[in-house]
Every structure is written in C-alpha cells, then in structure tokens.
PDB file of C-alpha atoms and ligand atoms in Angstrom:
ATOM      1  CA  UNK A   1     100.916 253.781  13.279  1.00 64.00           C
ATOM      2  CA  UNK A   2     100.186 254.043  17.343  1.00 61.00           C
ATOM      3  CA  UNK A   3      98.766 251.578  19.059  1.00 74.00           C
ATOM      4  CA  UNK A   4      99.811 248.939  16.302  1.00 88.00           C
ATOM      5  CA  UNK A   5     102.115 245.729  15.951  1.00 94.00           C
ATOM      6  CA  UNK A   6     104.705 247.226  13.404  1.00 97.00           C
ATOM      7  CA  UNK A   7     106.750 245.002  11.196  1.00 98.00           C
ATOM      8  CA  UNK A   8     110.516 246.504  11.917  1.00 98.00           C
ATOM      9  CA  UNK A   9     113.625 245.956   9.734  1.00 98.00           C
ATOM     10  CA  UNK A  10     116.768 247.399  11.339  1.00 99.00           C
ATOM     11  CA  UNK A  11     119.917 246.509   8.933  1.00 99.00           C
ATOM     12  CA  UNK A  12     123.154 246.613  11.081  1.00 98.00           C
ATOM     13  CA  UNK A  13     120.864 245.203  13.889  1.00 98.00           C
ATOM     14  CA  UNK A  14     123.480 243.668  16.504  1.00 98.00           C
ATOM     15  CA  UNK A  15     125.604 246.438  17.470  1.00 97.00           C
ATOM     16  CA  UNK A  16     124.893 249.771  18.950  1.00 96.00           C
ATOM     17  CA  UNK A  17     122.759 252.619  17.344  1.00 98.00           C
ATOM     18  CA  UNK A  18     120.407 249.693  15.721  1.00 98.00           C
ATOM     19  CA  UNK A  19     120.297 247.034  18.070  1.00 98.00           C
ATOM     20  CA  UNK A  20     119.449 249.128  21.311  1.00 98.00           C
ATOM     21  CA  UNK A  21     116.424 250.216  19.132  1.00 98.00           C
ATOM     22  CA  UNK A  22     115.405 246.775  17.809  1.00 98.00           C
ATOM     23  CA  UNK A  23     115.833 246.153  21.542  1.00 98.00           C
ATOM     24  CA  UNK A  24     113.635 248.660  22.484  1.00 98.00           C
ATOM     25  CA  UNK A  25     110.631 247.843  19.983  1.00 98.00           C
ATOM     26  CA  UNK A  26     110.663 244.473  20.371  1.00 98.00           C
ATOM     27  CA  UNK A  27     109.851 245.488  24.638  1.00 98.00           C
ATOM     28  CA  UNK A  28     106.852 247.496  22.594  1.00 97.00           C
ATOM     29  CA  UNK A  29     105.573 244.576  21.419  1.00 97.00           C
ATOM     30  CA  UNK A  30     106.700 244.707  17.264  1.00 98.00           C
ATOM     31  CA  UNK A  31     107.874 242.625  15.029  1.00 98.00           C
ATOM     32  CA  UNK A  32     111.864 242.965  14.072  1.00 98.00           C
ATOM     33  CA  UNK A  33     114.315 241.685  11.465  1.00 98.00           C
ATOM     34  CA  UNK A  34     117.440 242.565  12.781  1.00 98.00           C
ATOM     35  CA  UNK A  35     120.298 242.186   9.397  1.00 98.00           C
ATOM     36  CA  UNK A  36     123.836 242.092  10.094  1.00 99.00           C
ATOM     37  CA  UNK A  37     127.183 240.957   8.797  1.00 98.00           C
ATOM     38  CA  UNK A  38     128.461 239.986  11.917  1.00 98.00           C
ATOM     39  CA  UNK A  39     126.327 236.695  12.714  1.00 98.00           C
ATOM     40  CA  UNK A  40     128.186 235.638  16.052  1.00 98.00           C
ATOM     41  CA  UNK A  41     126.871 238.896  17.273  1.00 98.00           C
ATOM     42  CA  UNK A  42     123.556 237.942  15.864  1.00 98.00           C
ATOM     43  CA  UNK A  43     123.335 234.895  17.373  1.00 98.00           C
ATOM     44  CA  UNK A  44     124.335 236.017  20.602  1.00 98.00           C
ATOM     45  CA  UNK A  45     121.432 238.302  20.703  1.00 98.00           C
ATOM     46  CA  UNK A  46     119.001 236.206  19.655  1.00 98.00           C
ATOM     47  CA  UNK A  47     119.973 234.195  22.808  1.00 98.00           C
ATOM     48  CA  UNK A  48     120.123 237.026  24.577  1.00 98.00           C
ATOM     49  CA  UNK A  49     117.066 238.172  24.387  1.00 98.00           C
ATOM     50  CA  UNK A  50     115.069 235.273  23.537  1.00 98.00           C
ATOM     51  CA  UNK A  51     112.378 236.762  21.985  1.00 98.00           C
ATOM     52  CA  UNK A  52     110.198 235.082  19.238  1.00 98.00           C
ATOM     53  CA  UNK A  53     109.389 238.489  17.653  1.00 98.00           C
ATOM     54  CA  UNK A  54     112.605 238.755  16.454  1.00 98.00           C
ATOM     55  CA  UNK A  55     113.975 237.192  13.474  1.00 98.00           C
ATOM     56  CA  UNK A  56     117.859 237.786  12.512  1.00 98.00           C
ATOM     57  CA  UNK A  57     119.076 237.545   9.240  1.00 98.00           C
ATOM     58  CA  UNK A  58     122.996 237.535   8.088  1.00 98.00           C
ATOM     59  CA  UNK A  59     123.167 240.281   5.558  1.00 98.00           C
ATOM     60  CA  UNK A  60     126.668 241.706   3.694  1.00 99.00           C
ATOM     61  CA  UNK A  61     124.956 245.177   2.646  1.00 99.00           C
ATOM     62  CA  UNK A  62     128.022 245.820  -0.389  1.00 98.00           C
ATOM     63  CA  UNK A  63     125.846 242.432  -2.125  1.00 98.00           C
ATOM     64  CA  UNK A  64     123.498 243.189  -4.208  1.00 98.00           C
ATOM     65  CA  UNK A  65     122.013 239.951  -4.533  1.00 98.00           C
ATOM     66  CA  UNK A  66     122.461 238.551  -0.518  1.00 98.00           C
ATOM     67  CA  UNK A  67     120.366 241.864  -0.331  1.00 98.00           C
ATOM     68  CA  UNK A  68     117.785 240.605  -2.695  1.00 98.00           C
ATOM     69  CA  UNK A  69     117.353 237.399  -0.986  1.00 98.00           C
ATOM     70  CA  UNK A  70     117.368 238.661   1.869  1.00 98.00           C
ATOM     71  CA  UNK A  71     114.410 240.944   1.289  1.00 98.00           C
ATOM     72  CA  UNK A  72     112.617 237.758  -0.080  1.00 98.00           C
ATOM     73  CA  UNK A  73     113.409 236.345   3.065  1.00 98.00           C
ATOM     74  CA  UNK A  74     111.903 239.176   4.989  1.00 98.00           C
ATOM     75  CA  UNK A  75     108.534 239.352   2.160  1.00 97.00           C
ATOM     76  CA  UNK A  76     108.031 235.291   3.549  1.00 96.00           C
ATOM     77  CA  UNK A  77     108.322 236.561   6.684  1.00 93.00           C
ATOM     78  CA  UNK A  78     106.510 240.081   7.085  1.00 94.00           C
ATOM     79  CA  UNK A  79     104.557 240.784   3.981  1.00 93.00           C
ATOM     80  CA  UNK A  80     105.195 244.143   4.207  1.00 95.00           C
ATOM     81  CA  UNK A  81     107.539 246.723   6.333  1.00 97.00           C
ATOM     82  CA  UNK A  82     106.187 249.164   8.549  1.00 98.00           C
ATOM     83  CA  UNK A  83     109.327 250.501   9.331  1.00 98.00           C
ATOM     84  CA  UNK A  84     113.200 250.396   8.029  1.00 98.00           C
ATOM     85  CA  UNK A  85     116.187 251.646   9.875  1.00 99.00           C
ATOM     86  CA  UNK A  86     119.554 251.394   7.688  1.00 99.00           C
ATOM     87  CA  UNK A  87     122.336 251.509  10.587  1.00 98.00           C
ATOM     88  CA  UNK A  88     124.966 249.750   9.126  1.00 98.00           C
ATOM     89  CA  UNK A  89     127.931 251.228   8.494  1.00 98.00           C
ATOM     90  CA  UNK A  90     132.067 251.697   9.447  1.00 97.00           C
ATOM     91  CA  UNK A  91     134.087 253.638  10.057  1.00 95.00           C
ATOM     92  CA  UNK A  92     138.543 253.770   9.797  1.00 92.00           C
ATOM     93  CA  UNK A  93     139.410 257.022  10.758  1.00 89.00           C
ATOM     94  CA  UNK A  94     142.267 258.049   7.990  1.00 91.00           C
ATOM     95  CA  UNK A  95     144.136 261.226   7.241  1.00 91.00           C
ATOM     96  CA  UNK A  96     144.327 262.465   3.798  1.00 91.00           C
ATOM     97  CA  UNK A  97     147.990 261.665   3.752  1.00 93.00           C
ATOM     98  CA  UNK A  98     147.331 257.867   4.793  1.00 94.00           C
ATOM     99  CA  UNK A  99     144.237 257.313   3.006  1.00 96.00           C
ATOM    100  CA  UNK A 100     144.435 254.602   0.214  1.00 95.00           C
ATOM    101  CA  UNK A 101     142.159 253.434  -2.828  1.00 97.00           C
ATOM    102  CA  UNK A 102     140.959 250.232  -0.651  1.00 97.00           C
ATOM    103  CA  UNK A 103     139.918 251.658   2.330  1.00 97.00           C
ATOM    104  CA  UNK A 104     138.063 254.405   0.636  1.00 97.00           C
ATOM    105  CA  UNK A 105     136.396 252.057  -2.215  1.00 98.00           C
ATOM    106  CA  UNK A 106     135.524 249.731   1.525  1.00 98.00           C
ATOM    107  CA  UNK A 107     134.201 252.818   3.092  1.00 98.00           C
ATOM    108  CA  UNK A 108     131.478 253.552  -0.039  1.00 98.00           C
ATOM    109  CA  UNK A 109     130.667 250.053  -0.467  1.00 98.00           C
ATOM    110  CA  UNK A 110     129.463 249.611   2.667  1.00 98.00           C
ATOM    111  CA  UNK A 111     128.049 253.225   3.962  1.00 98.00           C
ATOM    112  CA  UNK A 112     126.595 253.773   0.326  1.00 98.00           C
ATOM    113  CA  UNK A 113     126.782 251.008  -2.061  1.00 98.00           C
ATOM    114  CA  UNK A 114     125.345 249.119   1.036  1.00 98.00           C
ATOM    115  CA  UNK A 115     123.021 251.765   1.597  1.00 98.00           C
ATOM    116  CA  UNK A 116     121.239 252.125  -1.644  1.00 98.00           C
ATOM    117  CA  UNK A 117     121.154 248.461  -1.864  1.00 98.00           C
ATOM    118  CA  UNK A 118     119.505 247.862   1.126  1.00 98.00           C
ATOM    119  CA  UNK A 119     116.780 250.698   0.235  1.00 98.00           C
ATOM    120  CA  UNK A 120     116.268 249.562  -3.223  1.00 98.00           C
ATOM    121  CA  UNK A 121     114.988 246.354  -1.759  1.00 98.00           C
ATOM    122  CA  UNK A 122     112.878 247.479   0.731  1.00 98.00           C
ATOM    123  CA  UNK A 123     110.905 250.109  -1.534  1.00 98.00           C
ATOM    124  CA  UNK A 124     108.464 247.395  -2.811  1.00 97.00           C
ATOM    125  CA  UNK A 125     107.960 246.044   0.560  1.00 98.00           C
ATOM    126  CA  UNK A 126     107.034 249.776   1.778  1.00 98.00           C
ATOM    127  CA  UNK A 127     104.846 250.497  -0.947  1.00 97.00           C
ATOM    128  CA  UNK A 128     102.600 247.942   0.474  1.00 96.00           C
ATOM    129  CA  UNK A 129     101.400 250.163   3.619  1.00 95.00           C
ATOM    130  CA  UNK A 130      99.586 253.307   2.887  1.00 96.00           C
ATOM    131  CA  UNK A 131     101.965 255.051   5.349  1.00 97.00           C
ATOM    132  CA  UNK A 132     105.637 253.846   6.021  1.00 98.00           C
ATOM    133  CA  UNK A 133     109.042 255.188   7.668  1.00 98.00           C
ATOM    134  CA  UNK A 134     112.476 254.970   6.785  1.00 98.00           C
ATOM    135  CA  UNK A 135     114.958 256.335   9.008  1.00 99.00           C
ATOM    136  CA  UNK A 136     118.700 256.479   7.354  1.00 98.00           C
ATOM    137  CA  UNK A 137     121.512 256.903  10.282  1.00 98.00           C
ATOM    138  CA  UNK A 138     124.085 259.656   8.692  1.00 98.00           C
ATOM    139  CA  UNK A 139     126.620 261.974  10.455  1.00 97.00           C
ATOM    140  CA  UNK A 140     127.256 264.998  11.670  1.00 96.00           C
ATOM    141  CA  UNK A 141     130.571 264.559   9.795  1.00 95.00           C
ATOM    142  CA  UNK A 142     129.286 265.191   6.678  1.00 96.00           C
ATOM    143  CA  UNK A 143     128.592 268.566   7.333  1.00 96.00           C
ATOM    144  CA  UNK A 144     132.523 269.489   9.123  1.00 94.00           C
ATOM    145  CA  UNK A 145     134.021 266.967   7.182  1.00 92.00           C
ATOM    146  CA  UNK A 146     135.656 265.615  10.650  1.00 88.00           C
ATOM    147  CA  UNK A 147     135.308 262.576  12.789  1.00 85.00           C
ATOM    148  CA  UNK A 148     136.730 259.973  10.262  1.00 89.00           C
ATOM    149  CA  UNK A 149     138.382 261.105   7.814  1.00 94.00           C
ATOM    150  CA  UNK A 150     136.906 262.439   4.048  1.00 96.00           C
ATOM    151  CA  UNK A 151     136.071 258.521   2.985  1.00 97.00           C
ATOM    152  CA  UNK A 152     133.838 258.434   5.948  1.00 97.00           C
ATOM    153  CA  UNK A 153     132.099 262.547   5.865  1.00 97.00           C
ATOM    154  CA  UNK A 154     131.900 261.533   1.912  1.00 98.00           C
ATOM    155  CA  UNK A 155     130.214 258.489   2.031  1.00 98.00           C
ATOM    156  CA  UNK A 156     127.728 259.709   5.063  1.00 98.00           C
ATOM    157  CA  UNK A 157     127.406 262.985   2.550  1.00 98.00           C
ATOM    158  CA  UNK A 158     125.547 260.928  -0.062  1.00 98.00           C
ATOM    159  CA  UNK A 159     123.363 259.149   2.773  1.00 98.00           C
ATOM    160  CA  UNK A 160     122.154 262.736   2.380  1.00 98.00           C
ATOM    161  CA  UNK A 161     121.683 262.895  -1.265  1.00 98.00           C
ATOM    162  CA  UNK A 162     119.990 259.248  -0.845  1.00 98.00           C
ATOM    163  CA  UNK A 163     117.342 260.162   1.699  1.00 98.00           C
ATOM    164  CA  UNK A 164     116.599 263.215   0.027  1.00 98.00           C
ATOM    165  CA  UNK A 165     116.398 261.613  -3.853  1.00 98.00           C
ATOM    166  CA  UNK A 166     114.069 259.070  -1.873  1.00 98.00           C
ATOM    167  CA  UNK A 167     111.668 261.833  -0.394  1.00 98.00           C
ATOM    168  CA  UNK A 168     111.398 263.369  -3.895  1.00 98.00           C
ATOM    169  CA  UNK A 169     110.381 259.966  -5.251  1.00 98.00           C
ATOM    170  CA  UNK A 170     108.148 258.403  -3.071  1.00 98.00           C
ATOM    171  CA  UNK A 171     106.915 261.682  -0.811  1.00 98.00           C
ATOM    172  CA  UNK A 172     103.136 261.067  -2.728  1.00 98.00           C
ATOM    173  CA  UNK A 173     103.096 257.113  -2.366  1.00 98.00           C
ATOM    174  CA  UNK A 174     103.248 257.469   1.635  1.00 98.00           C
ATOM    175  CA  UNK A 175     107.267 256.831   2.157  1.00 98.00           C
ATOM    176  CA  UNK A 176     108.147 258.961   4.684  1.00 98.00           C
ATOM    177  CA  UNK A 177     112.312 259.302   5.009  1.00 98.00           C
ATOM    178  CA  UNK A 178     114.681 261.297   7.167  1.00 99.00           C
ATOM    179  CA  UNK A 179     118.041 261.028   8.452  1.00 98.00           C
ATOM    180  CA  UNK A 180     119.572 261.284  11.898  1.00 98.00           C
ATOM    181  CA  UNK A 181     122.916 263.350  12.074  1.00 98.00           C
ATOM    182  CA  UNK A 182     124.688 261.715  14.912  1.00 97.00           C
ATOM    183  CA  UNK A 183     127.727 262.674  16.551  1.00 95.00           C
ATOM    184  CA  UNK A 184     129.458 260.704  19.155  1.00 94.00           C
ATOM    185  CA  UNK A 185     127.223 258.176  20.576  1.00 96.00           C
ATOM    186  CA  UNK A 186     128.550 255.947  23.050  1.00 93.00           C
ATOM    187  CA  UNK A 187     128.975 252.717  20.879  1.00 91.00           C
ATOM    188  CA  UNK A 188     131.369 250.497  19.946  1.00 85.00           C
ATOM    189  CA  UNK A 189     132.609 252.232  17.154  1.00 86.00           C
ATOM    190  CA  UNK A 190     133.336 255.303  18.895  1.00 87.00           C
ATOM    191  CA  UNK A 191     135.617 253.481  21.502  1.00 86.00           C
ATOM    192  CA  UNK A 192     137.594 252.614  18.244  1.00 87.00           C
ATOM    193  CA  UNK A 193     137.363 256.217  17.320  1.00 87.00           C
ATOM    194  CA  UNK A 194     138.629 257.929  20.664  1.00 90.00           C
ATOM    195  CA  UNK A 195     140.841 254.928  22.596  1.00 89.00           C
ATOM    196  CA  UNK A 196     142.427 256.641  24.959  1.00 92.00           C
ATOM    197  CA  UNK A 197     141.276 258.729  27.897  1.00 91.00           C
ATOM    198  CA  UNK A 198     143.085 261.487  27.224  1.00 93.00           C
ATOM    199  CA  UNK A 199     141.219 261.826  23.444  1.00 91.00           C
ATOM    200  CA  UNK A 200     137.820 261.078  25.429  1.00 90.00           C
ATOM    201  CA  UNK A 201     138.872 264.629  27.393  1.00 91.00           C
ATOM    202  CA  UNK A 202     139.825 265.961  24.445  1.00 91.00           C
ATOM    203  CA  UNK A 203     136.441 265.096  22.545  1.00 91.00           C
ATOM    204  CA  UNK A 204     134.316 266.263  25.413  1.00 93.00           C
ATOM    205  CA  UNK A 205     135.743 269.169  25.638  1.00 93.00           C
ATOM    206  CA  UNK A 206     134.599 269.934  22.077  1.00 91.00           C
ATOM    207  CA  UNK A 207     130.784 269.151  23.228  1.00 95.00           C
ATOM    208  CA  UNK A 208     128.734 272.002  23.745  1.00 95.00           C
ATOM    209  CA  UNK A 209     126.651 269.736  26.246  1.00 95.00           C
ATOM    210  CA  UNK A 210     129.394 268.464  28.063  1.00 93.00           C
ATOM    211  CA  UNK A 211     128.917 265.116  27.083  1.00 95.00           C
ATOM    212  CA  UNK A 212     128.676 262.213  24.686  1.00 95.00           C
ATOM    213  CA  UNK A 213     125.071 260.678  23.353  1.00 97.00           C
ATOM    214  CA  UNK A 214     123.878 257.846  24.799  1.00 98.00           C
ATOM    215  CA  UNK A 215     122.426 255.248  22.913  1.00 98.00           C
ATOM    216  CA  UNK A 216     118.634 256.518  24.948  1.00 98.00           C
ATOM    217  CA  UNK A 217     119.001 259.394  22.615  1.00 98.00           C
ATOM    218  CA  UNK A 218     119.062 257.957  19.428  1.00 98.00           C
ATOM    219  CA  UNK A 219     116.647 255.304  19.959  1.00 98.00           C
ATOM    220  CA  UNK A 220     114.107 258.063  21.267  1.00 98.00           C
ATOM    221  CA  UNK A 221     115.067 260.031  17.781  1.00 98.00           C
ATOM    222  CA  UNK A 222     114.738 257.664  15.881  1.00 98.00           C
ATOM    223  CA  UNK A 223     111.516 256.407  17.088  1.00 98.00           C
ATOM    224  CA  UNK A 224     110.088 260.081  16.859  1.00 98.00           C
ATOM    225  CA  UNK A 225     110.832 259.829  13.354  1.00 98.00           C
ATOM    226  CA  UNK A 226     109.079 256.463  12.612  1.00 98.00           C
ATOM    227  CA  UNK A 227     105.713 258.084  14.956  1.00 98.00           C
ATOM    228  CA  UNK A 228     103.021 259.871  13.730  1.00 97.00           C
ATOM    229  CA  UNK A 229     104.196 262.914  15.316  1.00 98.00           C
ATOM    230  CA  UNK A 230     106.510 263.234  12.563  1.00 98.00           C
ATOM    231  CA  UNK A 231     103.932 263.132   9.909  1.00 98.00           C
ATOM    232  CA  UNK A 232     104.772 266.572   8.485  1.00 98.00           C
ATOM    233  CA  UNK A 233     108.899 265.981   8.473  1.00 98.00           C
ATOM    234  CA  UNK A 234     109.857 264.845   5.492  1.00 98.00           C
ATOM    235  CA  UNK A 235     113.427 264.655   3.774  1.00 98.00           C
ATOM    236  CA  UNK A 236     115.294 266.442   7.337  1.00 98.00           C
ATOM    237  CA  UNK A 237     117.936 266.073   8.721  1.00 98.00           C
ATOM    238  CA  UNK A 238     118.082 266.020  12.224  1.00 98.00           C
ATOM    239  CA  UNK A 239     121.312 266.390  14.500  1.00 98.00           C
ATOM    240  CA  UNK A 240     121.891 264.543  17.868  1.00 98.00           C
ATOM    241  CA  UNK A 241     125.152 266.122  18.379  1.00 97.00           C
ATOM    242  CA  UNK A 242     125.191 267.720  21.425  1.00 97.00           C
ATOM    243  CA  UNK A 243     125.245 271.096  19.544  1.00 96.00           C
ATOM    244  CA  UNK A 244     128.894 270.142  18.446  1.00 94.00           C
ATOM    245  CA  UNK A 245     127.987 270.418  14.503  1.00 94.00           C
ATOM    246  CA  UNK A 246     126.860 274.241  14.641  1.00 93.00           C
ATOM    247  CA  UNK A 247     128.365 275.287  17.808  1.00 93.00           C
ATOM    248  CA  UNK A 248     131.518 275.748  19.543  1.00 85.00           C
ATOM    249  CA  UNK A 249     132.114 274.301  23.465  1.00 81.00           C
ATOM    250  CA  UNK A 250     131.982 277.632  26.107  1.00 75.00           C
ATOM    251  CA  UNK A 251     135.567 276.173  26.711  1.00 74.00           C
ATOM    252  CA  UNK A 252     136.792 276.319  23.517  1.00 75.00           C
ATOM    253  CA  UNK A 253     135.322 279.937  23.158  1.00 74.00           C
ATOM    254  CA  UNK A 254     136.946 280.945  26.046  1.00 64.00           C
TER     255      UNK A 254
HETATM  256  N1  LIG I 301     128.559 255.965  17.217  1.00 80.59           N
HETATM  257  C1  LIG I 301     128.584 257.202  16.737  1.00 80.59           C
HETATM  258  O1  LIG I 301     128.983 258.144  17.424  1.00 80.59           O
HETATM  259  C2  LIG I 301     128.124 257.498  15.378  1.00 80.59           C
HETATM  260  C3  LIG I 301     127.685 256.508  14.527  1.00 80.59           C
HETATM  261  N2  LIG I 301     127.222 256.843  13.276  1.00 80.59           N
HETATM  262  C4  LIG I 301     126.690 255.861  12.356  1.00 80.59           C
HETATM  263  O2  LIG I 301     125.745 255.068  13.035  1.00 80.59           O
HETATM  264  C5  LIG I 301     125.639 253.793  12.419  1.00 80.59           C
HETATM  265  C6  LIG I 301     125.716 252.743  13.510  1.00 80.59           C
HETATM  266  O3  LIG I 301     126.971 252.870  14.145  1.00 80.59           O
HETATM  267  P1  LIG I 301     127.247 252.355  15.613  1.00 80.59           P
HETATM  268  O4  LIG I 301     126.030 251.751  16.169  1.00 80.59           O
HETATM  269  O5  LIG I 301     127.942 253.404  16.341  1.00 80.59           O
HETATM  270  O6  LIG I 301     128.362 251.268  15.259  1.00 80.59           O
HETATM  271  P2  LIG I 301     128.428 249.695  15.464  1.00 80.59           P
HETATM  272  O7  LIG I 301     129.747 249.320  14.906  1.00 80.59           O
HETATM  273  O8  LIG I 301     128.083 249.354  16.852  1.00 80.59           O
HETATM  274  O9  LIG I 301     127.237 249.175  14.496  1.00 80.59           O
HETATM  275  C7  LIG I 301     127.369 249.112  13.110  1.00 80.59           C
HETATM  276  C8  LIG I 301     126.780 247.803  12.624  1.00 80.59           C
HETATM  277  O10 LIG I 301     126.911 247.759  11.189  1.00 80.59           O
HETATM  278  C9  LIG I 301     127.259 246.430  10.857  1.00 80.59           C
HETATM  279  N3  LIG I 301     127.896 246.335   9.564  1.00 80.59           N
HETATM  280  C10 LIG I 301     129.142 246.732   9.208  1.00 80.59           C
HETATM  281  N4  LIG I 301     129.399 246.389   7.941  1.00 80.59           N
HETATM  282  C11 LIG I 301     128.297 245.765   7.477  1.00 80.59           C
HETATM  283  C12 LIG I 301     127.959 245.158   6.234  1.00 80.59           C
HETATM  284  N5  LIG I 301     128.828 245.092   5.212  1.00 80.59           N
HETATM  285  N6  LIG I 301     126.723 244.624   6.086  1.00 80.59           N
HETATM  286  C13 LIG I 301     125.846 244.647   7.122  1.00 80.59           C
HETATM  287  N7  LIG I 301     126.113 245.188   8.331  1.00 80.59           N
HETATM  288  C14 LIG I 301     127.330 245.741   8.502  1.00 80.59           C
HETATM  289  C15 LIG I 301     128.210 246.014  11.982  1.00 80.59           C
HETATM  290  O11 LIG I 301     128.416 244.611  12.026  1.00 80.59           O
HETATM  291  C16 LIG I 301     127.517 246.583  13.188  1.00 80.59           C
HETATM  292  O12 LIG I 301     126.598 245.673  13.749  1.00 80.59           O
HETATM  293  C17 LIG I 301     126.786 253.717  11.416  1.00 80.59           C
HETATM  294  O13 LIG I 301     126.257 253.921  10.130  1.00 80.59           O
HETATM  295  C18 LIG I 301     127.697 254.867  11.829  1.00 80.59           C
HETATM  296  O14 LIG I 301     128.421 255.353  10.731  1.00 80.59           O
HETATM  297  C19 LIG I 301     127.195 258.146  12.866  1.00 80.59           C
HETATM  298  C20 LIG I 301     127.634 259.135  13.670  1.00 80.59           C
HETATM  299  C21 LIG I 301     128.153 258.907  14.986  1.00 80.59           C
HETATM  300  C1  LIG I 302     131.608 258.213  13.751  1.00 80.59           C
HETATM  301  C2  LIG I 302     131.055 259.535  13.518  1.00 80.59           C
HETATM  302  O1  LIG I 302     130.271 259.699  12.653  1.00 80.59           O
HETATM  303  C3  LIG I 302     131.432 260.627  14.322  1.00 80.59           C
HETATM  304  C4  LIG I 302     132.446 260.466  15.333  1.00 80.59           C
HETATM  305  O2  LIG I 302     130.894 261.677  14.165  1.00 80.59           O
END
C-alpha cells in the first residue's frame, strides 16, 4: 500500500478523531470520502480545506438504507476502498440511576447499529483490493466500564465483538481489521465529557502519562494500522490511553 494513491473512507469525517486523519491523508496525496451526519460541519470543511480529493457525503449511520446509497455513491465514485475508518460515534455520559430506555437504544443505534451498517456496506467494496484495512475506533471504556456510562462501555464492547467476527470472516480474502482503544483524546466530545477545569485536574490526575491524547496520536495509530507495517496484526486491539486502562497514575498510588 506505500507509495500509492489510496481511496480513503472515514465515516464520522468532520469532527475530531476522523477528520484530523482525513486531514492528514488528503496532505499525503489520497483520495477521501469523509461521511457525516452533521453536514454544516461538512460543508465547512470542504471550504476549509478546499481540496478536490475530498468528497463529503451526509450519512445518518443508524439507516440502513442512507448507508446503502451512500456506499453506491462512494462505488460511482472510488470503485473500490483501500481503506475504511468507522469514527462515528456519541457519547451522553449517564449513571445507572439516570439512564433511560432512549438514550441507551440512541447510544447502540449509533455506536453499533451504525457500526455494523456502515461495515456491511463497505465489505464488497473491500473485497475488490487484494489487500485492504479497516480500522474501527472503540474505547478504552469497554474494558473499565467507565468514561460514559454502561450504554456507552456496552456499545464500544461489541465494536469489539464486530472487529473481531470481521477478522474471522474475511482474515483469508485480504481484510485486514483492528480497533483503536482510545481514552481521552482532546476532541470535542471530551470537552462535553470533562467541562470544567476542576474535572480536567481531576482526569489528569488519573493519567499515568500526565496528560491527555492529542489528536497527533491517533492519527499516527491509526495510520500504522492501515500501513504495511501492520501486515501481521490482525483482529487487536490497541490502546492509546496513556496507560490509564491497565495502570494506575504514580499519584493515585501514592
Ligand atoms: N475523544 C475521546 O477521548 C474518545 C473518543 N472515542 C471514540 O472516537 C470516535 C470519534 O470521537 P471524537 O472524534 O472524539 O468525537 P467527535 O464528536 O468529534 O466526532 C464524532 C463524529 O461522529 C459523527 N456522528 C455522530 N452521530 C452520527 C451518525 N448518526 N451518523 C454519522 N455520523 C455521526 C459526529 O457528527 C462527529 O462528526 C467516537 O466513536 C468516540 O466514541 C473513544 C474513546 C475516547
Ligand atoms: C469517550 C471515551 O471513550 C472515554 C472518555 O474514554
């Protein structure tokens, strides 16, 4: 795959963890379909950066068929798909206590429903190439159940079982998948997370790094897993998490 044009799809394109990597391939030279819900957002960035290798698409991931069409869309377009990167999701932090039926059926629909859909789709479009990636963005709160509440650790839970039922499947027809474990990246949706300063102090504290991830840290995981030096990963999961998922801060220890 180095040294070639790639044909990108990043759904949940606009905002944070996907568009700073669309961002970053299309300064490589690719091709990208950025899909999104939000189309304002897409439409500012495609004035932004005013680029003819990118194409944006509006996309609700929960619907099935806006997801077929716009796949068919994308077929017209590419032909194929080097690459897919399935970044959208939510998040609405809830306790057990305060968590109702809508807001967990809204969290599923969109981090799972929306995430199977979108895969589904795209399977026949990476089938075409005799090698292609997928790279799913999960959590590290699947794995301590924390940072949004058991809608959100659930939902990013069967991202897991997803990847992994993928791998199994298409492992000998050259679909190479694996998910990235985030944990507090700078974005967006962690300033709705953590909106005050004092829960910022609070959350760093609980880093064993010291600080948060920067959006130069996922793109530059997620673009080792769509490389050729990840040939030989297959169904992993890997954590950018500052070592907060299997360790404890020395301040905390202390
Ligand atoms: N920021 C963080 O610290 C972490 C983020 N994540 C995950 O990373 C992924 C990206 O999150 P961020 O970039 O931080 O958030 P973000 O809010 O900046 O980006 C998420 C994107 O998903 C899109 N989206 C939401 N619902 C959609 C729908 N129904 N159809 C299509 N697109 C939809 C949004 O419009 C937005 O552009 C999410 O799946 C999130 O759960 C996981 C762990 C930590
Ligand atoms: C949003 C999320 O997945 C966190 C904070 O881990």
């Amino acid at each position: 795959m180095q040294g070639k044009t790639e044909n990108i799809v990043v759904i949940g394109g606009v905002s944070g963890i996907g568009r700073d990597f669309v961002v970053d391939r299309l300064s490589k030279g690719d091709r990208v379909v950025a899909t999104d819900v939000n189309s304002k957002a897409g439409m500012e960035m495609i004035d932004d950066l005013s680029n003819s290798n990118l194409h944006y698409i509006h996309h609700d991931v929960t619907s099935e068929e806006m997801t077929k069409r716009v796949f068919q869309e994308i077929t017209h377009h590419f032909g194929n798909i080097d690459v897919l990167i399935c970044s959208a999701g939510i998040t609405m932090k809830k306790n057990w206590d305060d968590l109702d039926l809508d807001q967990w059926e809204k969290t599923m629909d969109i981090n799972l429903m929306g995430l199977f859909n979108s895969v589904k789709a795209a399977i026949p479009l990476l089938l075409k190439n005799a090698k292609s990636k997928v790279v799913i963005v999960g959590s590290g709160s699947s794995f301590t159940g924390s940072g949004g509440g058991v809608h959100y650790a659930t939902s990013k839970g069967g991202a897991i079982g997803l990847m992994r039922a993928v791998a199994q499947a298409y492992s000998d027809r050259g679909i190479h998948i694996n998910l990235i474990a985030p944990r507090v990246i700078e974005t967006p949706m962690i300033e709705t997370l953590y909106p005050t300063e004092e829960s910022r102090k609070e959350l760093l504290r609980s880093i064993p790094l010291g600080r948060m991830g920067t959006l130069e840290d996922t793109t530059e995981a997620i673009n080792f897993l769509c490389s050729d030096a990840s040939d030989y990963i297959q169904g992993q999961v890997l954590f950018l998490d500052g070592g907060r998922t299997h360790l404890k801060s020395r301040e905390i220890l202390q």
